[in-house]
CSV table of C-alpha atoms in Angstrom, one decimal:
chain,number,residue,atom,x,y,z
B,1,MET,CA,15.9,12.2,-2.1
B,2,LEU,CA,16.9,14.1,1.3
B,3,PRO,CA,21.0,15.2,1.2
B,4,LEU,CA,22.1,13.7,4.0
B,5,PHE,CA,24.5,15.2,6.5
B,6,SER,CA,26.2,13.9,9.4
B,7,SER,CA,26.2,15.2,13.1
B,8,ARG,CA,28.9,13.9,15.6
B,9,VAL,CA,30.7,14.8,18.7
B,10,GLY,CA,34.1,15.7,17.2
B,11,SER,CA,37.3,17.9,19.0
B,12,ALA,CA,37.2,21.6,19.9
B,13,PRO,CA,37.2,23.7,17.0
B,14,SER,CA,40.6,25.5,16.2
B,15,SER,CA,41.3,29.1,16.9
B,16,ASP,CA,41.1,30.2,13.5
B,17,ILE,CA,37.6,29.1,12.4
B,18,LYS,CA,36.1,32.8,12.7
B,19,LYS,CA,32.2,32.9,14.0
B,20,ASP,CA,29.6,35.9,13.0
B,21,ASN,CA,27.9,37.8,15.4
B,22,SER,CA,25.2,35.6,15.1
B,23,GLY,CA,26.8,32.6,16.6
B,24,VAL,CA,27.4,30.7,12.9
B,25,VAL,CA,30.5,29.1,12.3
B,26,GLU,CA,32.0,30.5,8.8
B,27,GLY,CA,32.5,27.4,6.4
B,28,ASP,CA,29.4,25.5,8.5
B,29,PRO,CA,26.6,24.2,5.9
B,30,LYS,CA,24.1,26.5,5.8
B,31,PRO,CA,20.7,25.4,7.5
B,32,CYS,CA,18.5,23.7,5.3
B,33,CYS,CA,14.7,22.8,6.0
B,34,ASN,CA,14.6,20.1,3.5
B,35,CYS,CA,17.6,18.1,5.1
B,36,LEU,CA,17.8,14.8,6.9
B,37,GLY,CA,19.1,16.3,10.8
B,38,ARG,CA,20.2,14.5,13.5
B,39,ASP,CA,15.8,14.8,14.9
B,40,THR,CA,14.7,14.2,12.2
B,41,ILE,CA,13.8,10.8,12.6
B,42,ALA,CA,13.2,11.5,16.0
B,43,ASN,CA,10.7,14.1,15.3
B,44,ALA,CA,8.6,12.0,12.8
B,45,ALA,CA,8.3,9.0,15.3
B,46,ALA,CA,7.4,11.4,18.0
B,47,ARG,CA,4.5,12.9,15.6
B,48,VAL,CA,2.7,9.1,15.2
B,49,GLY,CA,4.3,7.5,18.3
B,50,PRO,CA,1.6,8.3,20.7
B,51,ALA,CA,-1.4,6.9,18.5
B,52,VAL,CA,0.3,3.8,17.8
B,53,VAL,CA,-1.4,1.2,19.5
B,54,ASN,CA,-0.6,-2.6,20.8
B,55,LEU,CA,-3.4,-5.3,19.7
B,56,SER,CA,-3.9,-8.3,21.3
B,57,VAL,CA,-6.1,-11.2,20.2
B,58,PRO,CA,-6.8,-14.3,21.7
B,59,GLN,CA,-6.5,-17.3,19.7
B,60,GLY,CA,-8.0,-20.8,19.8
B,61,PHE,CA,-10.4,-23.6,18.1
B,62,TYR,CA,-14.1,-24.2,19.3
B,63,GLY,CA,-13.6,-21.4,22.2
B,64,ILE,CA,-10.5,-23.0,23.4
B,65,THR,CA,-8.2,-20.3,24.0
B,66,ASN,CA,-4.8,-21.0,23.0
B,67,GLY,CA,-2.7,-18.0,22.5
B,68,LYS,CA,-2.8,-14.6,21.2
B,69,SER,CA,-1.9,-13.0,18.1
B,70,ILE,CA,0.0,-10.0,18.7
B,71,GLY,CA,0.3,-6.8,16.4
B,72,SER,CA,0.1,-3.0,16.3
B,73,GLY,CA,-2.3,-0.2,14.8
B,74,THR,CA,-2.6,3.8,14.3
B,75,ILE,CA,-6.0,5.9,15.7
B,76,ILE,CA,-6.5,7.9,13.0
B,77,ASP,CA,-9.4,10.1,13.8
B,78,GLN,CA,-10.7,11.3,17.2
B,79,ASP,CA,-13.6,8.8,16.9
B,80,GLY,CA,-11.4,6.1,18.0
B,81,THR,CA,-10.6,4.6,14.3
B,82,ILE,CA,-7.8,2.5,14.6
B,83,LEU,CA,-5.9,1.4,10.7
B,84,THR,CA,-4.3,-2.1,11.2
B,85,CYS,CA,-3.6,-5.5,9.2
B,86,ALA,CA,-6.5,-7.9,9.0
B,87,HIS,CA,-4.3,-11.0,9.3
B,88,VAL,CA,-4.1,-9.2,13.2
B,89,VAL,CA,-7.3,-9.6,13.6
B,90,VAL,CA,-9.5,-11.5,11.4
B,91,ASP,CA,-9.2,-15.9,12.2
B,92,PHE,CA,-8.3,-17.3,9.2
B,93,GLN,CA,-8.8,-20.9,11.3
B,94,GLY,CA,-12.0,-22.4,11.6
B,95,MET,CA,-14.3,-20.5,9.2
B,96,ARG,CA,-13.1,-18.9,6.3
B,97,GLY,CA,-13.3,-14.7,6.8
B,98,SER,CA,-14.6,-14.9,10.3
B,99,VAL,CA,-14.0,-11.1,12.3
B,100,LYS,CA,-12.9,-11.8,15.7
B,101,GLY,CA,-15.1,-9.7,17.9
B,102,LYS,CA,-13.1,-8.4,20.5
B,103,VAL,CA,-9.3,-6.8,20.4
B,104,ASP,CA,-7.6,-5.7,23.5
B,105,VAL,CA,-5.9,-2.5,22.5
B,106,THR,CA,-3.1,-1.1,24.8
B,107,LEU,CA,-1.7,2.8,24.6
B,108,GLN,CA,1.2,4.2,24.6
B,109,ASP,CA,0.3,6.3,27.3
B,110,GLY,CA,-0.5,2.8,29.1
B,111,ARG,CA,-4.5,2.9,28.6
B,112,THR,CA,-6.3,-0.1,27.4
B,113,PHE,CA,-9.6,-0.1,25.8
B,114,GLU,CA,-11.8,-3.2,24.4
B,115,GLY,CA,-11.9,-2.5,20.6
B,116,THR,CA,-14.3,-3.7,18.1
B,117,VAL,CA,-13.4,-4.9,14.5
B,118,VAL,CA,-15.9,-3.2,12.5
B,119,ASN,CA,-14.3,-3.6,8.5
B,120,ALA,CA,-11.6,-6.3,7.4
B,121,ASP,CA,-10.5,-6.7,3.8
B,122,LEU,CA,-8.5,-9.8,3.3
B,123,HIS,CA,-7.2,-9.5,-0.5
B,124,SER,CA,-6.0,-5.9,1.0
B,125,ASP,CA,-5.2,-7.4,4.4
B,126,ILE,CA,-5.7,-3.8,6.0
B,127,ALA,CA,-8.7,-3.8,8.9
B,128,ILE,CA,-10.4,-1.1,11.1
B,129,VAL,CA,-11.0,-1.6,14.8
B,130,LYS,CA,-12.8,0.7,17.0
B,131,ILE,CA,-12.8,1.9,20.9
B,132,HIS,CA,-14.5,4.5,22.3
B,133,SER,CA,-12.7,6.9,24.9
B,134,LYS,CA,-14.1,9.6,27.5
B,135,THR,CA,-10.6,11.6,26.7
B,136,PRO,CA,-9.1,12.7,24.2
B,137,LEU,CA,-7.2,10.2,21.7
B,138,PRO,CA,-4.4,11.0,20.1
B,139,THR,CA,-4.2,10.6,15.9
B,140,ALA,CA,-1.9,10.1,13.7
B,141,THR,CA,-2.0,11.8,10.2
B,142,LEU,CA,-2.7,10.3,6.8
B,143,GLY,CA,-0.1,11.4,4.2
B,144,SER,CA,0.5,10.5,0.1
B,145,SER,CA,2.4,7.4,-0.9
B,146,SER,CA,2.0,8.6,-4.6
B,147,LYS,CA,5.4,11.0,-4.2
B,148,LEU,CA,7.3,8.2,-2.8
B,149,ARG,CA,10.5,7.6,-4.7
B,150,PRO,CA,13.0,4.7,-4.3
B,151,GLY,CA,15.9,6.2,-1.4
B,152,ASP,CA,13.6,8.3,0.4
B,153,TRP,CA,13.6,8.0,4.4
B,154,VAL,CA,10.9,6.3,6.2
B,155,VAL,CA,10.2,5.1,9.7
B,156,ALA,CA,8.7,1.9,10.6
B,157,MET,CA,6.7,1.5,14.0
B,158,GLY,CA,5.2,-0.9,16.0
B,159,CYS,CA,4.9,-3.4,19.0
B,160,PRO,CA,7.7,-6.5,17.6
B,161,LEU,CA,7.5,-9.1,19.8
B,162,SER,CA,5.1,-7.6,22.3
B,163,LEU,CA,7.8,-4.3,22.5
B,164,GLN,CA,5.5,-1.1,22.6
B,165,ASN,CA,7.4,1.9,21.3
B,166,THR,CA,9.6,0.4,18.7
B,167,ILE,CA,11.2,2.7,16.2
B,168,THR,CA,12.8,1.4,13.3
B,169,ALA,CA,14.1,3.4,10.1
B,170,GLY,CA,15.3,2.9,6.7
B,171,ILE,CA,14.9,3.3,3.2
B,172,VAL,CA,12.3,3.2,0.3
B,173,SER,CA,13.6,-0.2,-1.9
B,174,CYS,CA,10.5,0.0,-4.1
B,175,VAL,CA,7.8,1.9,-4.5
B,176,ASP,CA,5.6,-0.4,-6.5
B,177,ARG,CA,6.2,-4.1,-5.8
B,178,LYS,CA,4.1,-6.3,-7.7
B,179,SER,CA,2.3,-9.0,-5.8
B,180,SER,CA,3.0,-11.1,-8.3
B,181,ASP,CA,6.9,-10.3,-7.9
B,182,LEU,CA,6.5,-12.2,-4.7
B,183,GLY,CA,4.4,-15.2,-5.6
B,184,LEU,CA,0.9,-14.0,-4.2
B,185,GLY,CA,-1.9,-15.2,-6.2
B,186,GLY,CA,-5.3,-13.8,-6.5
B,187,ILE,CA,-5.9,-9.9,-7.1
B,188,ARG,CA,-3.3,-7.7,-8.2
B,189,ARG,CA,-1.8,-5.6,-5.6
B,190,GLU,CA,1.3,-3.7,-5.4
B,191,TYR,CA,3.4,-2.9,-1.9
B,192,LEU,CA,5.8,-0.6,-1.0
B,193,GLN,CA,9.2,-1.8,-0.7
B,194,THR,CA,11.8,-1.2,2.8
B,195,ASP,CA,14.7,-1.8,4.5
B,196,CYS,CA,13.4,-1.3,7.5
B,197,ALA,CA,13.6,-3.8,10.2
B,198,ILE,CA,10.0,-5.4,10.9
B,199,ASN,CA,9.2,-8.8,12.8
B,200,ALA,CA,5.9,-10.2,14.2
B,201,GLY,CA,3.9,-8.2,16.1
B,202,ASN,CA,4.8,-4.7,13.5
B,203,SER,CA,2.0,-6.1,11.1
B,204,GLY,CA,-0.7,-3.1,10.9
B,205,GLY,CA,2.1,-0.8,12.0
B,206,PRO,CA,2.5,2.5,10.6
B,207,LEU,CA,5.1,3.4,8.0
B,208,VAL,CA,5.9,6.8,8.5
B,209,ASN,CA,7.8,9.8,6.6
B,210,VAL,CA,10.0,12.3,7.7
B,211,ASP,CA,7.1,15.0,7.9
B,212,GLY,CA,5.4,11.9,10.6
B,213,GLU,CA,2.6,11.4,7.9
B,214,ILE,CA,1.9,7.6,7.7
B,215,ILE,CA,2.3,6.6,4.3
B,216,GLY,CA,1.7,2.8,4.2
B,217,VAL,CA,0.5,0.3,6.8
B,218,ASN,CA,3.8,-2.8,7.2
B,219,ILE,CA,2.2,-6.0,6.0
B,220,MET,CA,4.9,-8.4,6.1
B,221,LYS,CA,8.5,-9.5,5.2
B,222,VAL,CA,11.2,-11.8,3.6
B,223,LEU,CA,11.8,-14.5,6.2
B,224,ALA,CA,14.7,-15.8,4.5
B,225,ALA,CA,16.2,-12.6,3.9
B,226,ASP,CA,17.2,-9.4,5.8
B,227,GLY,CA,16.0,-5.7,5.0
B,228,LEU,CA,12.7,-6.6,2.9
B,229,SER,CA,9.9,-5.3,4.5
B,230,PHE,CA,6.3,-4.5,3.0
B,231,ALA,CA,3.7,-2.1,3.4
B,232,VAL,CA,0.6,-1.2,1.7
B,233,PRO,CA,1.0,2.1,0.0
B,234,VAL,CA,-1.4,4.7,2.0
B,235,ASP,CA,-3.2,5.7,-1.3
B,236,SER,CA,-4.4,2.1,-1.5
B,237,VAL,CA,-5.3,2.3,1.9
B,238,SER,CA,-7.3,5.5,1.7
B,239,LYS,CA,-9.6,4.2,-0.6
B,240,ILE,CA,-10.4,1.0,1.1
B,241,ILE,CA,-11.3,3.3,4.1
B,242,GLN,CA,-14.1,4.9,1.5
B,243,HIS,CA,-15.5,1.4,0.2
B,244,PHE,CA,-16.0,0.8,3.9
B,245,LYS,CA,-17.3,4.1,4.4
B,246,LYS,CA,-19.8,3.5,1.5
B,247,SER,CA,-21.1,-0.4,1.4
B,248,GLY,CA,-19.5,-2.0,4.3
B,249,ARG,CA,-17.2,-3.7,2.1
B,250,VAL,CA,-14.3,-3.4,-0.6
B,251,VAL,CA,-15.9,-3.6,-4.4
B,252,ARG,CA,-13.5,-4.8,-6.9
B,253,PRO,CA,-14.6,-5.4,-10.5
B,254,TRP,CA,-13.4,-8.2,-12.5
B,255,LEU,CA,-12.9,-8.6,-16.2
B,256,GLY,CA,-11.0,-11.4,-16.6
B,257,LEU,CA,-8.0,-10.1,-17.7
B,258,LYS,CA,-4.3,-10.8,-17.4
B,259,MET,CA,-2.9,-7.6,-18.2
B,260,VAL,CA,0.8,-5.9,-18.6
B,261,ASP,CA,1.6,-2.2,-19.3
B,262,LEU,CA,3.8,-1.9,-22.3
B,263,ASN,CA,6.8,1.0,-22.9
B,264,GLU,CA,9.3,1.7,-25.7
B,265,MET,CA,11.3,-1.4,-25.5
B,266,ILE,CA,8.9,-3.7,-24.4
B,267,ILE,CA,7.0,-2.4,-27.6
B,268,ALA,CA,10.1,-2.4,-30.2
B,269,GLN,CA,11.1,-6.0,-28.5
B,270,LEU,CA,7.0,-7.4,-29.4
B,271,LYS,CA,7.3,-6.0,-32.8
B,272,GLU,CA,11.1,-7.9,-33.4
B,273,ARG,CA,9.3,-11.1,-32.9
B,274,ASP,CA,6.1,-10.6,-34.6
B,275,ASN,CA,6.1,-7.7,-37.4
B,276,THR,CA,1.8,-7.5,-37.2
B,277,PHE,CA,2.1,-6.4,-33.8
B,278,PRO,CA,-0.1,-3.1,-33.8
B,279,ASN,CA,1.8,0.3,-34.2
B,280,VAL,CA,1.2,1.6,-30.6
B,281,ASN,CA,3.7,4.0,-28.2
B,282,LYS,CA,1.6,3.2,-25.1
B,283,GLY,CA,-0.9,1.1,-23.7
B,284,VAL,CA,-2.2,-1.8,-21.7
B,285,LEU,CA,-1.1,-5.9,-23.7
B,286,VAL,CA,-3.9,-8.6,-23.4
B,287,PRO,CA,-1.6,-12.1,-22.8
B,288,MET,CA,-4.6,-14.0,-21.5
B,289,VAL,CA,-8.3,-14.0,-21.4
B,290,THR,CA,-10.0,-16.3,-18.9
B,291,PRO,CA,-12.7,-18.3,-20.7
B,292,GLY,CA,-16.3,-17.2,-19.4
B,293,SER,CA,-15.3,-14.1,-18.1
B,294,PRO,CA,-16.8,-10.8,-18.8
B,295,ALA,CA,-13.9,-9.9,-20.7
B,296,ASP,CA,-14.3,-13.4,-23.0
B,297,ARG,CA,-17.6,-12.7,-23.3
B,298,ALA,CA,-17.0,-9.0,-24.9
B,299,GLY,CA,-14.5,-10.3,-27.7
B,300,PHE,CA,-11.1,-9.8,-26.1
B,301,ARG,CA,-8.4,-11.8,-27.6
B,302,PRO,CA,-5.2,-12.6,-26.3
B,303,GLY,CA,-2.6,-9.9,-28.1
B,304,ASP,CA,-5.0,-6.9,-27.7
B,305,VAL,CA,-3.3,-3.9,-26.8
B,306,VAL,CA,-6.0,-1.5,-24.5
B,307,ILE,CA,-5.9,2.1,-26.1
B,308,GLU,CA,-9.0,3.6,-24.5
B,309,PHE,CA,-11.2,2.5,-21.6
B,310,ASP,CA,-14.5,4.1,-21.2
B,311,GLY,CA,-13.4,6.7,-23.3
B,312,LYS,CA,-10.4,7.7,-21.5
B,313,PRO,CA,-6.9,7.0,-23.1
B,314,VAL,CA,-4.7,4.4,-20.8
B,315,GLU,CA,-1.3,3.6,-20.0
B,316,SER,CA,-1.3,1.3,-17.7
B,317,ILE,CA,-3.3,-1.3,-16.1
B,318,LYS,CA,-3.6,1.0,-12.4
B,319,GLU,CA,-5.4,3.6,-14.6
B,320,ILE,CA,-8.0,0.5,-15.6
B,321,ILE,CA,-8.3,0.3,-12.0
B,322,GLU,CA,-9.0,3.4,-11.3
B,323,ILE,CA,-11.1,4.3,-14.3
B,324,MET,CA,-13.3,1.1,-13.0
B,325,GLY,CA,-13.6,2.0,-9.4
B,326,ASP,CA,-16.1,0.3,-7.9
B,327,ARG,CA,-18.5,0.0,-10.6
B,328,VAL,CA,-20.4,-3.1,-11.0
B,329,GLY,CA,-22.8,-4.7,-13.3
B,330,VAL,CA,-21.9,-1.2,-16.0
B,331,PRO,CA,-21.0,-1.2,-19.4
B,332,MET,CA,-18.0,0.4,-20.5
B,333,LYS,CA,-16.7,0.6,-24.0
B,334,VAL,CA,-12.9,-0.5,-24.6
B,335,ALA,CA,-10.8,0.7,-27.4
B,336,VAL,CA,-8.3,-2.1,-28.0
B,337,LYS,CA,-5.7,-2.4,-31.0
B,338,ARG,CA,-5.3,-5.4,-32.9
B,339,ALA,CA,-2.5,-7.1,-35.6
B,340,LYS,CA,-2.4,-5.0,-38.7
B,341,ASP,CA,-3.3,-2.2,-36.7
B,342,ASN,CA,-6.8,-3.4,-36.6
B,343,LEU,CA,-8.8,-1.2,-34.2
B,344,VAL,CA,-12.1,-2.6,-32.5
B,345,THR,CA,-14.4,-1.3,-30.0
B,346,LEU,CA,-15.6,-3.6,-27.1
B,347,THR,CA,-18.1,-3.4,-24.4
B,348,VAL,CA,-17.3,-5.2,-20.8
B,349,ILE,CA,-19.9,-5.6,-18.4
B,350,PRO,CA,-17.7,-6.0,-15.4
B,351,GLU,CA,-18.4,-8.4,-12.4
B,352,GLU,CA,-17.7,-8.3,-8.7
B,353,SER,CA,-15.0,-10.1,-8.0
B,354,LYS,CA,-15.5,-13.5,-6.0
B,355,SER,CA,-13.3,-14.0,-2.8
B,356,ASP,CA,-11.3,-16.7,-4.1
B,357,MET,CA,-10.5,-15.0,-7.5
């Protein structure tokens, strides 16, 4: 967490405070390159601000326009690639998942372009819009979300309620808020939770660290509460972009397992309830197997503890997802421990996840 010190206008210094030849007042805190100063947030916003754009998409039925969908986005390269949310540029009404071809894009400097939606993933709610410009475009840098901690300062930028160039600041409240915590079904997702103020129109805008790097894409807020906003971590976004470049869509392997990360406290509690629970220090518990799924055909059982996946030790669901990558139809060896320390090796062949899973 960055040390915080205040900078305010006060009364004139008393005559007994001495200054050295450099003009530094004795007793003042020493300058700190990692401290949060009066200009830190303004400087971070200034680095990204020119690349933040307002997106406007006509809405309607059967070709009759009855309004506009307003959102935000960020230019991330000189080729005019804009990172945004899928729900801003994709028509969820009528044909499911049909992409709205054209998007009106307005830059901070007043320039306007007609953008084209080139990729959209509804599960992650991430989309890519492309514009073409004969003059140079401002860009923002993608950072990393892996080292974020609760309490880190962040800046949310975008165009809430079409109010372009709006900046709000806050802290990271949680670095791995699960989609299940929010009552969201479907594929498991993780979000950054912040207390930055975001509203309708902020969707797709960048969440920025104090270094002026994008560390998330603002996606939603809790309507019935204040200070509960969520963003897709930029590390997840980067992987989605790689999927777009490789195959034009996001390929997600599906096993048909409900999984739970284990820690020492959970393991101790499970052993108290069942003395036959396997003797493990870490791993991933399987409480449920979907009938007819690849995992069911491979022989997984409720109560199994996954300790190795494709020959690699695993401690979390995230590690299993990373090991699978986009490999569909590829057999993988999985080592599981069962009751009374029975060690079993299974072979599972992931299938591609369907859109409604």
